[in-house]
Amino acid sequence: MPDDSTVARAPSGTHDVLWPESTRWESLLAAFASRVEGAGYGLAHTPIFEDVRVFRRGIGEASDVVGKEMYEFEDRGGRALALRPEGTAPVVRAFVQHRPPLPWKAWYATPAFRYERPQAGRYRQHHQLGVEALGPADPDLDVEVVSLAEGFFRSLGLAEFELRLNSMGDQACRPAYLELLRAYLSEHRDELCPEHRQRLDANPLRALDCKRPECRAVTAGAPSLADHLCDPCRRHFERVRAGLGALGIPFVLDHRLVRGFDYYTRTTFEFSSEALEAAQNGIGGGGRYDGLVEMLGGPPTPGIGFGIGVERLLLACDAESVFPVAPVPLDAYVVDVAGGTAARDLTDTLRRAGLRADRAFDDRSMKSQLKSADRSGARVAVIIGPDEVAGGVVTLRPLRGSGGQRTVPLDGVVAAVRDAAGHDPIGDDRSRHDAAGPASTV
RNA sequence: GUGGCCGUAGCUCAGUUGGCAGAGCGCCGGGAUGUGGCCCCGGAGGUCGCGGGUUCGAAACCCGUCGGUCACCCCA
């Protein structure tokens, strides 16, 4: 195939986010930022790539993400690096490096990279919003983190989603449970699907969330981790459930919920959209990772967090027809059929006055320019032709709503446009979203 | 990594048994002597993804390849 047909194309599994969809992304980020900053979380930017060991240690060598999905590369200095496949490990790495005072609550918005075969709701570069909270082992922190995600989804208007909850135990009780599970599964080895028959020794937990009917049948009778938690883990889990109940957050217990990263301990949770037809309907998930800081060389420090998939979340919003975002319209569109110098100067004048203004180029016909003005969504057209130039005036033509056009003196244009447009100058509350962080990082 | 389906104009797609490359939308111009939306007329725009094969003749049939999409695996 000639280069031309593939070179101008986003790499497989990646996509462009152009206006007006990009407006929606910014609004989503702003809504998230406002919510989590209002709960004491501070923005953390970390590099988009890290020493590959940051991911290997925490996520686990045996996981699919580390084993076959990482974008690994060597830089010119021979360092082994990887594009981040998820958001937690880098933030925890930053914590270990800088040791901010505890408790430390951070949020992030970042692209994440995994080399997988793309499909609906799954991309090689996707984007995650998330929080991490380090320090407290308090189950109420688990409740806070879960409720932040849940409240965020509700604030967007989502209603058709489910929260599933589980406890993975900790170093005190999980090893014994794993032996129990392995023993049970071994008895039924021949009934498992081929892949999990193979995997039984490496990670028997994985069989629990297998979707194949044969595995389902076996694991239905398998010992449940929830029944084999040590006392501290059991108490922790009970308090998390009680806390969610007290806050009125519905959830279902799912002892099959085994998340794919090794660092999880105790509470794990996942949100899935019930409105999404696609196979990939998980819109967010997370859990506690009380050993991760140590794995990355820090002092024993509990932690918990979640990640939300931006693309999937927006798909879920579409499926429920919620979170529409209308672009802010222009105040004025300058139509110049008198040579163009007036358009050049007048557009500049309007913009300096803080008004949102655009114009046509290339000396197009008046009909064509007005067509563009209409499509731009501008509230008013500012028309300059030979007559206006001769008279030192402009014609203001409302493009939306009622009211006829009128003629105003050139030096009264700003006031007239501001009046006709119902003034919505740049700098109002809407553009303060920038304070939430650079949108370009998402 | 494995499998199903699909690649024709900027977009959505027709294209009969193999016989001149099409429509709608969008874009540009005109109807309107200075006026957007609705309507009418005209115009620009395509190596039918790419390569090979079959044939008098291929967008169509065959093989390969690249790309897209959906599903499995796994995950946001």
Short mmCIF file of C-alpha atoms (C1' of nucleotides) in Angstrom, two decimals:
data_model
loop_
_atom_site.label_atom_id
_atom_site.label_comp_id
_atom_site.label_asym_id
_atom_site.label_seq_id
_atom_site.Cartn_x
_atom_site.Cartn_y
_atom_site.Cartn_z
CA MET A 1 0.00 0.00 0.00
CA PRO A 2 1.32 3.46 -0.86
CA ASP A 3 2.32 5.41 2.20
CA ASP A 4 -0.22 8.17 1.67
CA SER A 5 -3.24 6.12 2.65
CA THR A 6 -1.83 5.13 6.02
CA VAL A 7 0.52 7.91 7.02
CA ALA A 8 -2.24 10.43 7.60
CA ARG A 9 -4.07 8.17 9.97
CA ALA A 10 -3.97 7.92 13.75
CA PRO A 11 -2.15 4.73 14.80
CA SER A 12 -4.32 1.70 15.38
CA GLY A 13 -6.20 1.93 18.65
CA THR A 14 -5.69 5.69 18.99
CA HIS A 15 -8.04 8.46 18.05
CA ASP A 16 -8.28 12.19 17.64
CA VAL A 17 -10.63 14.24 19.80
CA LEU A 18 -11.64 17.26 17.78
CA TRP A 19 -14.06 20.08 18.37
CA PRO A 20 -16.88 19.94 19.40
CA GLU A 21 -16.22 16.62 21.17
CA SER A 22 -13.10 18.14 22.71
CA THR A 23 -15.36 20.65 24.47
CA ARG A 24 -17.07 17.75 26.14
CA TRP A 25 -13.76 16.30 27.28
CA GLU A 26 -12.80 19.59 28.87
CA SER A 27 -16.10 19.80 30.67
CA LEU A 28 -15.73 16.26 31.93
CA LEU A 29 -12.26 16.99 33.26
CA ALA A 30 -13.46 20.19 34.89
CA ALA A 31 -16.36 18.42 36.58
CA PHE A 32 -14.05 15.75 37.93
CA ALA A 33 -11.43 18.24 39.07
CA SER A 34 -13.95 20.34 40.90
CA ARG A 35 -15.40 17.30 42.65
CA VAL A 36 -12.15 15.73 43.87
CA GLU A 37 -10.43 19.01 44.69
CA GLY A 38 -13.46 19.81 46.75
CA ALA A 39 -12.66 16.66 48.73
CA GLY A 40 -9.06 17.57 49.40
CA TYR A 41 -7.30 15.89 46.49
CA GLY A 42 -4.50 17.76 44.73
CA LEU A 43 -3.50 17.39 41.09
CA ALA A 44 -0.39 15.28 40.42
CA HIS A 45 1.36 15.33 37.07
CA THR A 46 3.85 12.52 36.61
CA PRO A 47 5.83 11.55 33.50
CA ILE A 48 4.06 9.68 30.77
CA PHE A 49 6.82 7.07 30.84
CA GLU A 50 8.64 5.49 33.76
CA ASP A 51 11.36 3.02 34.51
CA VAL A 52 9.77 -0.25 33.46
CA ARG A 53 10.34 -1.67 36.94
CA VAL A 54 7.80 0.76 38.40
CA PHE A 55 5.14 -1.25 36.62
CA ARG A 56 6.69 -4.72 36.78
CA ARG A 57 6.95 -4.71 40.55
CA GLY A 58 3.49 -3.48 41.45
CA ILE A 59 1.25 -4.73 38.67
CA GLY A 60 2.98 -8.10 38.58
CA GLU A 61 5.09 -10.03 36.10
CA ALA A 62 2.34 -12.59 35.62
CA SER A 63 -0.33 -10.03 34.72
CA ASP A 64 -1.36 -9.59 31.10
CA VAL A 65 -0.70 -5.87 31.27
CA VAL A 66 2.95 -6.34 32.16
CA GLY A 67 3.45 -9.60 30.31
CA LYS A 68 2.21 -8.65 26.90
CA GLU A 69 0.59 -5.23 26.77
CA MET A 70 3.21 -2.68 27.80
CA TYR A 71 4.71 -0.21 25.38
CA GLU A 72 8.30 -0.81 26.40
CA PHE A 73 11.28 0.88 24.84
CA GLU A 74 14.88 1.69 25.43
CA ASP A 75 15.98 5.31 25.23
CA ARG A 76 19.26 6.55 23.75
CA GLY A 77 20.92 6.14 27.11
CA GLY A 78 20.01 2.47 27.32
CA ARG A 79 17.36 2.92 30.02
CA ALA A 80 14.47 0.46 30.04
CA LEU A 81 11.29 2.54 30.01
CA ALA A 82 7.59 1.96 29.44
CA LEU A 83 4.64 4.17 28.54
CA ARG A 84 2.36 4.08 31.55
CA PRO A 85 -0.28 1.34 31.25
CA GLU A 86 -2.23 2.68 34.24
CA GLY A 87 -2.24 5.59 36.64
CA THR A 88 -1.60 4.24 40.13
CA ALA A 89 1.98 2.99 40.02
CA PRO A 90 3.47 6.30 38.77
CA VAL A 91 1.68 8.32 41.45
CA VAL A 92 2.85 5.92 44.13
CA ARG A 93 6.38 6.11 42.69
CA ALA A 94 6.18 9.90 43.00
CA PHE A 95 5.07 9.53 46.59
CA VAL A 96 8.05 7.33 47.41
CA GLN A 97 10.38 9.80 45.76
CA HIS A 98 9.07 12.98 47.39
CA ARG A 99 7.52 11.71 50.61
CA PRO A 100 4.84 14.34 51.05
CA PRO A 101 3.20 14.45 54.49
CA LEU A 102 0.50 11.89 55.15
CA PRO A 103 -2.29 11.61 54.49
CA TRP A 104 -1.55 12.40 50.87
CA LYS A 105 -4.48 12.65 48.49
CA ALA A 106 -3.79 13.12 44.79
CA TRP A 107 -5.78 13.07 41.58
CA TYR A 108 -4.66 12.72 38.00
CA ALA A 109 -5.83 12.87 34.42
CA THR A 110 -3.59 11.05 32.00
CA PRO A 111 -3.36 8.96 28.89
CA ALA A 112 -2.66 5.26 29.44
CA PHE A 113 -1.15 2.87 26.93
CA ARG A 114 -1.68 -0.84 26.40
CA TYR A 115 -0.83 -2.85 23.32
CA GLU A 116 -4.11 -4.71 22.88
CA ARG A 117 -6.28 -5.45 19.88
CA PRO A 118 -8.67 -2.47 19.68
CA GLN A 119 -12.41 -2.96 19.90
CA ALA A 120 -15.44 -1.02 21.05
CA GLY A 121 -14.47 0.74 24.28
CA ARG A 122 -10.89 -0.47 24.19
CA TYR A 123 -8.01 1.56 22.88
CA ARG A 124 -4.24 1.36 22.81
CA GLN A 125 -4.14 4.89 24.08
CA HIS A 126 -7.02 5.66 26.36
CA HIS A 127 -7.45 8.25 29.08
CA GLN A 128 -7.99 7.87 32.77
CA LEU A 129 -9.17 10.12 35.56
CA GLY A 130 -8.30 8.87 39.00
CA VAL A 131 -7.45 9.50 42.61
CA GLU A 132 -4.97 7.94 45.02
CA ALA A 133 -5.10 8.34 48.79
CA LEU A 134 -2.07 7.26 50.83
CA GLY A 135 -1.64 6.90 54.56
CA PRO A 136 -4.83 5.93 56.35
CA ALA A 137 -5.79 2.28 56.63
CA ASP A 138 -9.19 3.51 57.82
CA PRO A 139 -12.09 1.76 56.05
CA ASP A 140 -13.84 5.11 55.90
CA LEU A 141 -11.19 6.16 53.39
CA ASP A 142 -12.32 3.26 51.20
CA VAL A 143 -15.86 4.58 51.54
CA GLU A 144 -14.73 8.09 50.60
CA VAL A 145 -12.90 6.92 47.50
CA VAL A 146 -15.76 4.76 46.28
CA SER A 147 -18.29 7.49 46.94
CA LEU A 148 -16.22 10.03 45.01
CA ALA A 149 -16.43 7.88 41.90
CA GLU A 150 -20.06 7.03 42.46
CA GLY A 151 -21.00 10.66 43.07
CA PHE A 152 -19.11 11.75 39.99
CA PHE A 153 -21.03 9.31 37.81
CA ARG A 154 -24.33 10.46 39.28
CA SER A 155 -23.42 14.11 38.83
CA LEU A 156 -23.08 13.47 35.10
CA GLY A 157 -26.61 12.12 35.05
CA LEU A 158 -25.71 8.44 34.84
CA ALA A 159 -28.16 6.07 36.50
CA GLU A 160 -27.70 2.72 34.78
CA PHE A 161 -24.51 1.46 36.34
CA GLU A 162 -23.61 -1.11 38.92
CA LEU A 163 -21.00 -1.08 41.68
CA ARG A 164 -19.48 -4.45 42.50
CA LEU A 165 -17.46 -4.91 45.65
CA ASN A 166 -15.11 -7.54 46.97
CA SER A 167 -12.27 -8.02 49.42
CA MET A 168 -9.03 -9.60 48.27
CA GLY A 169 -7.73 -10.19 51.79
CA ASP A 170 -4.16 -9.38 52.71
CA GLN A 171 -0.83 -11.10 53.27
CA ALA A 172 -2.18 -12.69 56.45
CA CYS A 173 -5.11 -14.51 54.89
CA ARG A 174 -4.76 -14.59 51.13
CA PRO A 175 -1.99 -17.21 50.86
CA ALA A 176 -4.03 -19.74 52.83
CA TYR A 177 -7.10 -19.02 50.75
CA LEU A 178 -5.13 -19.42 47.54
CA GLU A 179 -4.09 -22.89 48.62
CA LEU A 180 -7.68 -23.73 49.42
CA LEU A 181 -8.84 -22.45 46.05
CA ARG A 182 -6.04 -24.21 44.22
CA ALA A 183 -6.91 -27.46 45.92
CA TYR A 184 -10.58 -27.08 45.02
CA LEU A 185 -9.87 -26.18 41.41
CA SER A 186 -7.40 -29.04 41.08
CA GLU A 187 -10.14 -31.48 41.95
CA HIS A 188 -12.16 -30.05 39.08
CA ARG A 189 -9.21 -29.48 36.78
CA ASP A 190 -10.76 -31.36 33.87
CA GLU A 191 -13.91 -29.27 33.99
CA LEU A 192 -12.10 -25.94 33.62
CA CYS A 193 -11.58 -24.23 30.29
CA PRO A 194 -8.16 -24.97 28.77
CA GLU A 195 -6.65 -21.59 29.55
CA HIS A 196 -7.40 -21.69 33.22
CA ARG A 197 -6.35 -25.31 33.47
CA GLN A 198 -2.94 -24.00 32.40
CA ARG A 199 -3.08 -21.02 34.70
CA LEU A 200 -4.14 -22.89 37.79
CA ASP A 201 -0.71 -22.90 39.36
CA ALA A 202 0.41 -19.41 38.42
CA ASN A 203 -2.74 -17.61 39.55
CA PRO A 204 -5.83 -19.60 40.49
CA LEU A 205 -7.75 -16.40 41.22
CA ARG A 206 -8.09 -15.70 37.54
CA ALA A 207 -10.42 -18.65 37.06
CA LEU A 208 -12.94 -16.87 39.25
CA ASP A 209 -13.80 -14.18 36.77
CA CYS A 210 -13.61 -16.37 33.66
CA LYS A 211 -16.74 -15.94 31.58
CA ARG A 212 -16.74 -19.40 30.06
CA PRO A 213 -19.67 -21.56 31.19
CA GLU A 214 -17.46 -24.50 32.17
CA CYS A 215 -15.36 -22.32 34.49
CA ARG A 216 -18.50 -20.66 35.78
CA ALA A 217 -19.95 -23.98 36.76
CA VAL A 218 -16.83 -24.98 38.65
CA THR A 219 -16.26 -21.67 40.40
CA ALA A 220 -19.89 -21.41 41.50
CA GLY A 221 -19.07 -23.96 44.16
CA ALA A 222 -15.58 -22.69 44.87
CA PRO A 223 -14.64 -21.44 48.32
CA SER A 224 -15.24 -17.71 48.53
CA LEU A 225 -12.50 -15.40 49.71
CA ALA A 226 -15.07 -13.49 51.70
CA ASP A 227 -15.54 -16.57 53.89
CA HIS A 228 -11.83 -16.96 54.54
CA LEU A 229 -10.74 -13.46 55.46
CA CYS A 230 -8.66 -13.01 58.58
CA ASP A 231 -10.33 -11.07 61.38
CA PRO A 232 -8.77 -7.68 60.59
CA CYS A 233 -9.71 -8.01 56.91
CA ARG A 234 -13.20 -9.16 57.77
CA ARG A 235 -13.75 -6.23 60.11
CA HIS A 236 -12.36 -3.83 57.53
CA PHE A 237 -14.67 -5.17 54.86
CA GLU A 238 -17.67 -5.05 57.17
CA ARG A 239 -17.02 -1.41 57.95
CA VAL A 240 -16.64 -0.54 54.28
CA ARG A 241 -19.97 -2.16 53.51
CA ALA A 242 -21.61 -0.45 56.45
CA GLY A 243 -20.19 2.89 55.39
CA LEU A 244 -21.44 2.57 51.84
CA GLY A 245 -24.83 1.58 53.19
CA ALA A 246 -24.90 4.60 55.48
CA LEU A 247 -24.15 6.90 52.54
CA GLY A 248 -26.89 5.26 50.49
CA ILE A 249 -24.55 3.90 47.85
CA PRO A 250 -25.92 0.69 46.38
CA PHE A 251 -23.49 -2.12 45.65
CA VAL A 252 -23.47 -5.84 45.08
CA LEU A 253 -20.97 -8.23 46.58
CA ASP A 254 -19.08 -10.15 43.94
CA HIS A 255 -16.61 -12.68 45.17
CA ARG A 256 -15.54 -13.25 41.58
CA LEU A 257 -14.26 -9.70 41.29
CA VAL A 258 -10.56 -10.39 40.93
CA ARG A 259 -8.75 -7.46 39.50
CA GLY A 260 -5.84 -7.99 37.19
CA PHE A 261 -3.11 -6.20 39.10
CA ASP A 262 -1.13 -7.96 41.82
CA TYR A 263 -0.92 -4.94 44.10
CA TYR A 264 -4.53 -5.04 45.25
CA THR A 265 -5.34 -5.97 48.86
CA ARG A 266 -8.58 -5.92 50.80
CA THR A 267 -11.22 -3.72 49.14
CA THR A 268 -11.61 -3.93 45.36
CA PHE A 269 -14.44 -2.46 43.36
CA GLU A 270 -15.59 -1.95 39.82
CA PHE A 271 -18.26 0.16 38.14
CA SER A 272 -19.88 -1.14 34.98
CA SER A 273 -22.42 0.55 32.77
CA GLU A 274 -25.59 -1.40 32.15
CA ALA A 275 -26.47 0.88 29.26
CA LEU A 276 -23.46 -0.11 27.18
CA GLU A 277 -24.01 -2.88 24.65
CA ALA A 278 -20.30 -3.24 24.05
CA ALA A 279 -18.33 -6.02 25.67
CA GLN A 280 -16.11 -3.49 27.40
CA ASN A 281 -18.53 -1.90 29.81
CA GLY A 282 -16.30 -1.32 32.82
CA ILE A 283 -16.23 2.45 33.32
CA GLY A 284 -14.09 2.55 36.43
CA GLY A 285 -12.46 0.44 39.04
CA GLY A 286 -9.93 0.37 41.81
CA GLY A 287 -9.06 -0.86 45.22
CA ARG A 288 -6.74 -0.83 48.17
CA TYR A 289 -3.04 -1.53 47.70
CA ASP A 290 -1.51 -1.61 51.12
CA GLY A 291 1.76 -3.18 50.00
CA LEU A 292 2.50 -1.16 46.89
CA VAL A 293 4.50 1.64 48.48
CA GLU A 294 6.86 -0.93 49.97
CA MET A 295 7.17 -2.76 46.66
CA LEU A 296 8.45 0.49 45.19
CA GLY A 297 10.95 1.01 47.96
CA GLY A 298 9.01 3.19 50.40
CA PRO A 299 8.01 2.66 54.01
CA PRO A 300 4.95 0.53 54.77
CA THR A 301 2.08 2.82 53.77
CA PRO A 302 -1.51 1.85 53.05
CA GLY A 303 -3.22 3.30 50.00
CA ILE A 304 -6.33 3.14 47.88
CA GLY A 305 -7.48 4.63 44.59
CA PHE A 306 -9.52 4.25 41.45
CA GLY A 307 -9.23 4.87 37.74
CA ILE A 308 -12.03 5.94 35.42
CA GLY A 309 -11.88 5.40 31.66
CA VAL A 310 -12.77 8.64 29.91
CA GLU A 311 -13.68 7.08 26.56
CA ARG A 312 -15.89 4.43 28.12
CA LEU A 313 -17.49 6.92 30.46
CA LEU A 314 -18.45 9.14 27.53
CA LEU A 315 -19.80 6.10 25.68
CA ALA A 316 -21.93 5.33 28.71
CA CYS A 317 -23.12 8.94 28.81
CA ASP A 318 -24.11 8.66 25.16
CA ALA A 319 -25.91 5.40 25.82
CA GLU A 320 -27.95 7.09 28.54
CA SER A 321 -28.24 10.37 26.58
CA VAL A 322 -26.77 12.41 29.42
CA PHE A 323 -23.98 14.97 29.84
CA PRO A 324 -24.50 16.88 26.63
CA VAL A 325 -22.17 19.84 26.26
CA ALA A 326 -22.99 22.67 23.93
CA PRO A 327 -20.05 24.72 22.67
CA VAL A 328 -20.13 28.36 23.69
CA PRO A 329 -21.32 30.32 20.65
CA LEU A 330 -19.58 33.32 19.14
CA ASP A 331 -20.91 36.76 19.92
CA ALA A 332 -20.30 38.12 16.47
CA TYR A 333 -19.34 37.07 12.96
CA VAL A 334 -17.93 39.80 10.76
CA VAL A 335 -19.12 39.84 7.15
CA ASP A 336 -17.05 42.12 4.94
CA VAL A 337 -17.87 42.69 1.28
CA ALA A 338 -15.91 45.90 1.05
CA GLY A 339 -12.45 44.48 0.54
CA GLY A 340 -11.56 42.89 3.85
CA THR A 341 -9.65 45.56 5.71
CA ALA A 342 -12.71 46.36 7.80
CA ALA A 343 -13.08 42.70 8.74
CA ARG A 344 -9.44 42.62 9.78
CA ASP A 345 -9.71 45.71 11.98
CA LEU A 346 -13.20 45.20 13.32
CA THR A 347 -12.64 41.58 14.36
CA ASP A 348 -9.57 42.72 16.22
CA THR A 349 -11.51 45.50 17.95
CA LEU A 350 -14.22 43.10 19.07
CA ARG A 351 -11.72 40.58 20.38
CA ARG A 352 -9.76 43.22 22.28
CA ALA A 353 -13.03 44.17 23.94
CA GLY A 354 -13.35 40.58 25.19
CA LEU A 355 -16.02 39.53 22.72
CA ARG A 356 -15.97 36.22 20.89
CA ALA A 357 -15.69 37.01 17.23
CA ASP A 358 -14.81 35.30 13.95
CA ARG A 359 -14.90 36.30 10.31
CA ALA A 360 -14.69 34.96 6.77
CA PHE A 361 -11.59 35.10 4.59
CA ASP A 362 -10.81 35.03 0.89
CA ASP A 363 -13.39 37.58 -0.28
CA ARG A 364 -16.32 35.26 -0.46
CA SER A 365 -19.78 36.40 -1.49
CA MET A 366 -22.07 37.98 1.05
CA LYS A 367 -24.43 35.05 0.81
CA SER A 368 -21.61 32.66 1.49
CA GLN A 369 -20.26 34.71 4.38
CA LEU A 370 -23.65 34.96 6.00
CA LYS A 371 -24.04 31.22 5.59
CA SER A 372 -20.81 30.77 7.51
CA ALA A 373 -21.99 33.27 10.09
CA ASP A 374 -25.17 31.27 10.55
CA ARG A 375 -23.35 27.99 10.90
CA SER A 376 -20.84 29.43 13.35
CA GLY A 377 -23.65 29.85 15.83
CA ALA A 378 -22.81 33.53 16.27
CA ARG A 379 -25.55 35.60 17.80
CA VAL A 380 -25.14 38.53 15.47
CA ALA A 381 -23.60 39.30 12.07
CA VAL A 382 -21.66 42.52 11.69
CA ILE A 383 -21.97 43.50 8.06
CA ILE A 384 -19.66 45.93 6.30
CA GLY A 385 -20.16 46.82 2.64
CA PRO A 386 -19.37 49.85 0.52
CA ASP A 387 -22.41 51.72 1.88
CA GLU A 388 -21.32 51.20 5.49
CA VAL A 389 -17.76 52.20 4.73
CA ALA A 390 -18.99 55.38 3.06
CA GLY A 391 -21.27 56.19 5.98
CA GLY A 392 -18.86 55.23 8.76
CA VAL A 393 -21.33 52.66 10.10
CA VAL A 394 -21.89 48.92 10.27
CA THR A 395 -25.04 46.86 9.94
CA LEU A 396 -25.92 44.55 12.82
CA ARG A 397 -28.06 41.62 11.83
CA PRO A 398 -29.34 39.30 14.57
CA LEU A 399 -28.92 35.67 13.57
CA ARG A 400 -30.88 34.09 16.36
CA GLY A 401 -34.21 34.96 17.87
CA SER A 402 -36.30 37.89 16.81
CA GLY A 403 -35.48 41.47 16.00
CA GLY A 404 -34.58 43.21 12.78
CA GLN A 405 -31.21 44.46 11.69
CA ARG A 406 -30.06 47.97 12.40
CA THR A 407 -27.29 50.38 11.55
CA VAL A 408 -24.86 51.61 14.19
CA PRO A 409 -21.93 54.00 14.07
CA LEU A 410 -18.54 52.37 13.72
CA ASP A 411 -17.35 53.63 17.10
CA GLY A 412 -20.38 52.12 18.79
CA VAL A 413 -19.86 48.60 17.46
CA VAL A 414 -18.50 47.05 20.65
CA ALA A 415 -21.34 48.31 22.82
CA ALA A 416 -23.92 47.38 20.19
CA VAL A 417 -22.59 43.85 19.76
CA ARG A 418 -22.31 43.37 23.50
CA ASP A 419 -25.90 44.47 23.83
CA ALA A 420 -27.21 42.43 20.92
CA ALA A 421 -25.33 39.31 22.00
CA GLY A 422 -26.50 39.52 25.58
CA HIS A 423 -22.80 39.89 26.47
CA ASP A 424 -20.96 36.71 27.36
CA PRO A 425 -17.42 38.02 27.32
CA ILE A 426 -14.38 35.78 27.55
CA GLY A 427 -13.27 35.41 31.12
CA ASP A 428 -16.52 34.39 32.72
CA ASP A 429 -16.88 31.33 34.96
CA ARG A 430 -16.94 28.88 32.09
CA SER A 431 -13.35 29.46 31.05
CA ARG A 432 -12.10 29.09 34.60
CA HIS A 433 -12.04 25.33 33.97
CA ASP A 434 -8.41 25.88 33.06
CA ALA A 435 -7.64 26.22 36.74
CA ALA A 436 -8.34 22.51 37.02
CA GLY A 437 -5.21 21.69 35.09
CA PRO A 438 -3.90 21.56 31.59
CA ALA A 439 -6.49 19.88 29.45
CA SER A 440 -3.73 18.94 27.07
CA THR A 441 -2.60 16.21 29.41
CA VAL A 442 -5.78 14.24 28.93
"C1'" G B 1 -2.10 -13.12 19.62
"C1'" U B 2 -6.95 -15.88 17.42
"C1'" G B 3 -11.64 -15.55 14.68
"C1'" G B 4 -16.18 -13.11 11.98
"C1'" C B 5 -17.64 -8.95 8.97
"C1'" C B 6 -16.33 -4.56 6.02
"C1'" G B 7 -12.96 -1.09 2.62
"C1'" U B 8 -16.52 3.12 -3.76
"C1'" A B 9 -16.38 11.43 -3.36
"C1'" G B 10 -14.93 15.22 2.81
"C1'" C B 11 -19.30 12.12 5.34
"C1'" U B 12 -23.32 8.17 4.93
"C1'" C B 13 -23.86 4.69 1.35
"C1'" A B 14 -26.09 2.62 -3.79
"C1'" G B 15 -23.80 0.17 -7.91
"C1'" U B 16 -28.29 -5.66 -11.32
"C1'" U B 17 -25.40 -11.82 -14.33
"C1'" G B 18 -18.64 -8.90 -14.99
"C1'" G B 19 -20.21 -3.92 -19.77
"C1'" C B 20 -19.39 4.46 -19.67
"C1'" A B 21 -18.26 5.97 -11.66
"C1'" G B 22 -23.55 7.21 -8.94
"C1'" A B 23 -27.07 9.44 -4.99
"C1'" G B 24 -27.98 12.13 -0.51
"C1'" C B 25 -25.57 15.31 2.83
"C1'" G B 26 -21.47 18.77 3.04
"C1'" C B 27 -18.48 22.39 0.15
"C1'" C B 28 -18.18 26.51 -3.82
"C1'" G B 29 -21.10 29.63 -7.18
"C1'" G B 30 -25.83 31.41 -8.93
"C1'" G B 31 -31.40 32.36 -8.66
"C1'" A B 32 -31.47 37.85 -5.46
"C1'" U B 33 -29.81 44.70 -8.58
"C1'" G B 34 -26.08 43.94 -0.77
"C1'" U B 35 -28.54 39.53 3.38
"C1'" G B 36 -28.06 33.19 6.79
"C1'" G B 37 -31.84 29.14 7.69
"C1'" C B 38 -36.42 26.75 3.62
"C1'" C B 39 -36.61 26.10 -1.85
"C1'" C B 40 -34.60 25.82 -7.06
"C1'" C B 41 -30.31 25.62 -10.66
"C1'" G B 42 -25.17 24.84 -11.67
"C1'" G B 43 -20.03 23.42 -10.30
"C1'" A B 44 -15.74 21.26 -8.03
"C1'" G B 45 -14.37 16.71 -5.85
"C1'" G B 46 -12.87 9.53 -6.87
"C1'" U B 47 -5.80 5.33 -8.94
"C1'" C B 48 -13.45 2.06 -6.43
"C1'" G B 49 -7.51 0.78 0.12
"C1'" C B 50 -3.02 -1.47 -2.30
"C1'" G B 51 -0.55 -5.49 -5.32
"C1'" G B 52 -1.15 -9.55 -8.38
"C1'" G B 53 -4.44 -13.09 -11.08
"C1'" U B 54 -8.89 -14.66 -14.24
"C1'" U B 55 -11.36 -12.16 -18.53
"C1'" C B 56 -12.33 -9.15 -24.92
"C1'" G B 57 -13.69 -6.25 -20.58
"C1'" A B 58 -13.10 -6.12 -13.13
"C1'" A B 59 -15.55 -1.45 -8.31
"C1'" A B 60 -17.77 -6.47 -8.82
"C1'" C B 61 -14.76 -12.92 -9.35
"C1'" C B 62 -9.91 -15.38 -7.12
"C1'" C B 63 -5.22 -14.91 -4.15
"C1'" G B 64 -2.25 -11.89 -1.18
"C1'" U B 65 -1.55 -7.56 1.62
"C1'" C B 66 -2.74 -3.14 4.44
"C1'" G B 67 -6.54 -0.70 7.08
"C1'" G B 68 -11.19 -0.52 9.76
"C1'" U B 69 -14.77 -2.87 12.84
"C1'" C B 70 -16.87 -6.51 16.18
"C1'" A B 71 -15.88 -10.62 19.38
"C1'" C B 72 -12.40 -13.81 22.36
"C1'" C B 73 -8.31 -12.98 25.98
"C1'" C B 74 -7.65 -8.94 29.43
"C1'" C B 75 -8.91 -4.34 31.15
"C1'" A B 76 -10.53 1.93 31.82
#
